[in-house]
Amino acid sequence: MTTYAVMSEVLDAATIVQVVVDDAALGDWTPEPGTSFQQRTGTVTVRLADVLKGRITEPVGTSVTIDVVLRRTGGTRLGDVEGVWSHVPTDPGARLVAFCDAGTRTLGPALSEQHCQRLIVSGPVLADLRLAIGLQRRSPTADRLLAEAERQRAAGGAVFARYVWVAAREAVRASLERFDRLIRVAEDPATRVEAQETYLVSAYEEITFTRAYPAEHRARLARAMLASTLDPRLGELRSTLLGVYVPNLIATAGPGPLTADDVFGAEPAPGPGRAGAVAGPAAGAAPAGAAGPAAAPDLRDALRAELDDPRDPATTSAVLRAWLDGSDPTDGEG
């Protein structure tokens, strides 16, 4: 059985609720015995604002008071510490989303450290969550998932993209045509930036972690990542793509290295599945000029020009520049 690296909070949580902090009664920060951390104990009173997934026995509007322990490093900034309540604001009015396990349907226990898997601020993620949960409720087939990824490319964010990737990954691993269809969404400039990054990084993490994907998938992902480095909207991710992800994909993520010809010549063969996936706007066809398999020769030339351009330090890689001309990427910077 394959162990995967990428998880979806929407699929993992049995219950997802939104709550509003009404009050907090917390003590002072004190040293935590036996550790280098500080802790703060007390209670937080929250009101149930919405049940996004699963069931809670209490009605919306119910308030409960929870015993909490907040932990932090020795400084004034919260660090990478345990405890779901350690990473969220507890000021009155703060809106939070809780991802809980199946151990209870009662609000108070669901928000405890025992049953709450993750707690985040709701504002930036609420619409994305509703989109993913709404799709999950329809029990979509793999092809329906891909169609929704295409249709919602401008609306879906990182939570939606993680849900699509995890729910569809067995299907895209088994089919280069389906993998190509999803990667076309990832490299489409019309897709939200956070979803683009999530699709690309999720595919990378599972290809390199599981080594269960065919070489053609590796090549297709490498081409999409290289195309994405030409998009300035991706910011710092461009340097990571060129400096880490693509070199790993072409050199070490499979049974053998990939040449530039492997990557830029790895267009999936036309067939009924692919034609149905990309034929026409209703099916999510790539917009004119989008970087994809059909644009591979032009992409190679565009990458050469970008890598040779000293005005953009984010897209500098002597290794990949030599690789484009046929050198082995494992030979080093020479």
PDB file of N, CA, C and O in Angstrom, residues 69-71 78-88 113 116-119:
ATOM      1  N   VAL A  69      -4.613  25.582  27.108  1.00  0.00           N
ATOM      2  CA  VAL A  69      -3.218  25.835  27.458  1.00  0.00           C
ATOM      3  C   VAL A  69      -2.547  26.409  26.217  1.00  0.00           C
ATOM      4  O   VAL A  69      -2.543  25.778  25.159  1.00  0.00           O
ATOM      5  N   LEU A  70      -2.013  27.620  26.339  1.00  0.00           N
ATOM      6  CA  LEU A  70      -1.264  28.245  25.259  1.00  0.00           C
ATOM      7  C   LEU A  70       0.225  28.103  25.566  1.00  0.00           C
ATOM      8  O   LEU A  70       0.652  28.275  26.715  1.00  0.00           O
ATOM      9  N   ARG A  71       0.992  27.775  24.555  1.00  0.00           N
ATOM     10  CA  ARG A  71       2.433  27.606  24.735  1.00  0.00           C
ATOM     11  C   ARG A  71       3.147  28.479  23.713  1.00  0.00           C
ATOM     12  O   ARG A  71       2.650  28.722  22.626  1.00  0.00           O
ATOM     13  N   LEU A  78       4.998  33.585  18.967  1.00  0.00           N
ATOM     14  CA  LEU A  78       4.668  32.166  18.998  1.00  0.00           C
ATOM     15  C   LEU A  78       5.533  31.419  18.000  1.00  0.00           C
ATOM     16  O   LEU A  78       5.707  31.851  16.863  1.00  0.00           O
ATOM     17  N   GLY A  79       6.063  30.292  18.392  1.00  0.00           N
ATOM     18  CA  GLY A  79       6.907  29.502  17.502  1.00  0.00           C
ATOM     19  C   GLY A  79       6.221  28.209  17.124  1.00  0.00           C
ATOM     20  O   GLY A  79       5.001  28.069  17.206  1.00  0.00           O
ATOM     21  N   ASP A  80       7.020  27.239  16.730  1.00  0.00           N
ATOM     22  CA  ASP A  80       6.498  25.948  16.317  1.00  0.00           C
ATOM     23  C   ASP A  80       6.295  25.096  17.559  1.00  0.00           C
ATOM     24  O   ASP A  80       7.115  24.249  17.907  1.00  0.00           O
ATOM     25  N   VAL A  81       5.187  25.332  18.262  1.00  0.00           N
ATOM     26  CA  VAL A  81       4.917  24.655  19.524  1.00  0.00           C
ATOM     27  C   VAL A  81       3.643  23.839  19.397  1.00  0.00           C
ATOM     28  O   VAL A  81       2.814  24.066  18.518  1.00  0.00           O
ATOM     29  N   GLU A  82       3.501  22.883  20.289  1.00  0.00           N
ATOM     30  CA  GLU A  82       2.326  22.032  20.283  1.00  0.00           C
ATOM     31  C   GLU A  82       1.132  22.773  20.864  1.00  0.00           C
ATOM     32  O   GLU A  82       1.267  23.717  21.628  1.00  0.00           O
ATOM     33  N   GLY A  83      -0.055  22.284  20.483  1.00  0.00           N
ATOM     34  CA  GLY A  83      -1.277  22.846  21.042  1.00  0.00           C
ATOM     35  C   GLY A  83      -2.023  23.682  20.033  1.00  0.00           C
ATOM     36  O   GLY A  83      -1.506  24.701  19.560  1.00  0.00           O
ATOM     37  N   VAL A  84      -3.244  23.249  19.689  1.00  0.00           N
ATOM     38  CA  VAL A  84      -3.986  23.950  18.642  1.00  0.00           C
ATOM     39  C   VAL A  84      -4.343  25.373  19.040  1.00  0.00           C
ATOM     40  O   VAL A  84      -4.446  26.259  18.185  1.00  0.00           O
ATOM     41  N   TRP A  85      -4.527  25.634  20.333  1.00  0.00           N
ATOM     42  CA  TRP A  85      -4.908  26.966  20.775  1.00  0.00           C
ATOM     43  C   TRP A  85      -3.706  27.914  20.860  1.00  0.00           C
ATOM     44  O   TRP A  85      -3.868  29.114  21.100  1.00  0.00           O
ATOM     45  N   SER A  86      -2.512  27.396  20.671  1.00  0.00           N
ATOM     46  CA  SER A  86      -1.312  28.221  20.759  1.00  0.00           C
ATOM     47  C   SER A  86      -1.072  29.065  19.519  1.00  0.00           C
ATOM     48  O   SER A  86      -0.212  29.949  19.525  1.00  0.00           O
ATOM     49  N   HIS A  87      -1.815  28.803  18.451  1.00  0.00           N
ATOM     50  CA  HIS A  87      -1.499  29.434  17.171  1.00  0.00           C
ATOM     51  C   HIS A  87      -2.620  30.321  16.638  1.00  0.00           C
ATOM     52  O   HIS A  87      -2.587  30.712  15.475  1.00  0.00           O
ATOM     53  N   VAL A  88      -3.604  30.623  17.463  1.00  0.00           N
ATOM     54  CA  VAL A  88      -4.738  31.435  17.003  1.00  0.00           C
ATOM     55  C   VAL A  88      -5.005  32.554  17.999  1.00  0.00           C
ATOM     56  O   VAL A  88      -4.686  32.435  19.189  1.00  0.00           O
ATOM     57  N   GLU A 113      -7.976  19.819  23.005  1.00  0.00           N
ATOM     58  CA  GLU A 113      -6.751  19.284  22.389  1.00  0.00           C
ATOM     59  C   GLU A 113      -6.915  17.814  22.004  1.00  0.00           C
ATOM     60  O   GLU A 113      -6.276  17.335  21.074  1.00  0.00           O
ATOM     61  N   CYS A 116      -9.569  18.174  18.631  1.00  0.00           N
ATOM     62  CA  CYS A 116      -9.377  19.200  17.608  1.00  0.00           C
ATOM     63  C   CYS A 116      -8.015  18.974  16.935  1.00  0.00           C
ATOM     64  O   CYS A 116      -6.966  19.051  17.584  1.00  0.00           O
ATOM     65  N   GLN A 117      -8.037  18.701  15.653  1.00  0.00           N
ATOM     66  CA  GLN A 117      -6.817  18.420  14.911  1.00  0.00           C
ATOM     67  C   GLN A 117      -6.087  19.692  14.490  1.00  0.00           C
ATOM     68  O   GLN A 117      -4.868  19.735  14.411  1.00  0.00           O
ATOM     69  N   ARG A 118      -6.864  20.724  14.206  1.00  0.00           N
ATOM     70  CA  ARG A 118      -6.283  21.964  13.703  1.00  0.00           C
ATOM     71  C   ARG A 118      -7.256  23.100  13.952  1.00  0.00           C
ATOM     72  O   ARG A 118      -8.471  22.916  13.863  1.00  0.00           O
ATOM     73  N   LEU A 119      -6.716  24.278  14.252  1.00  0.00           N
ATOM     74  CA  LEU A 119      -7.528  25.465  14.515  1.00  0.00           C
ATOM     75  C   LEU A 119      -6.875  26.622  13.780  1.00  0.00           C
ATOM     76  O   LEU A 119      -5.675  26.882  13.937  1.00  0.00           O
TER      77      LEU A 119
END
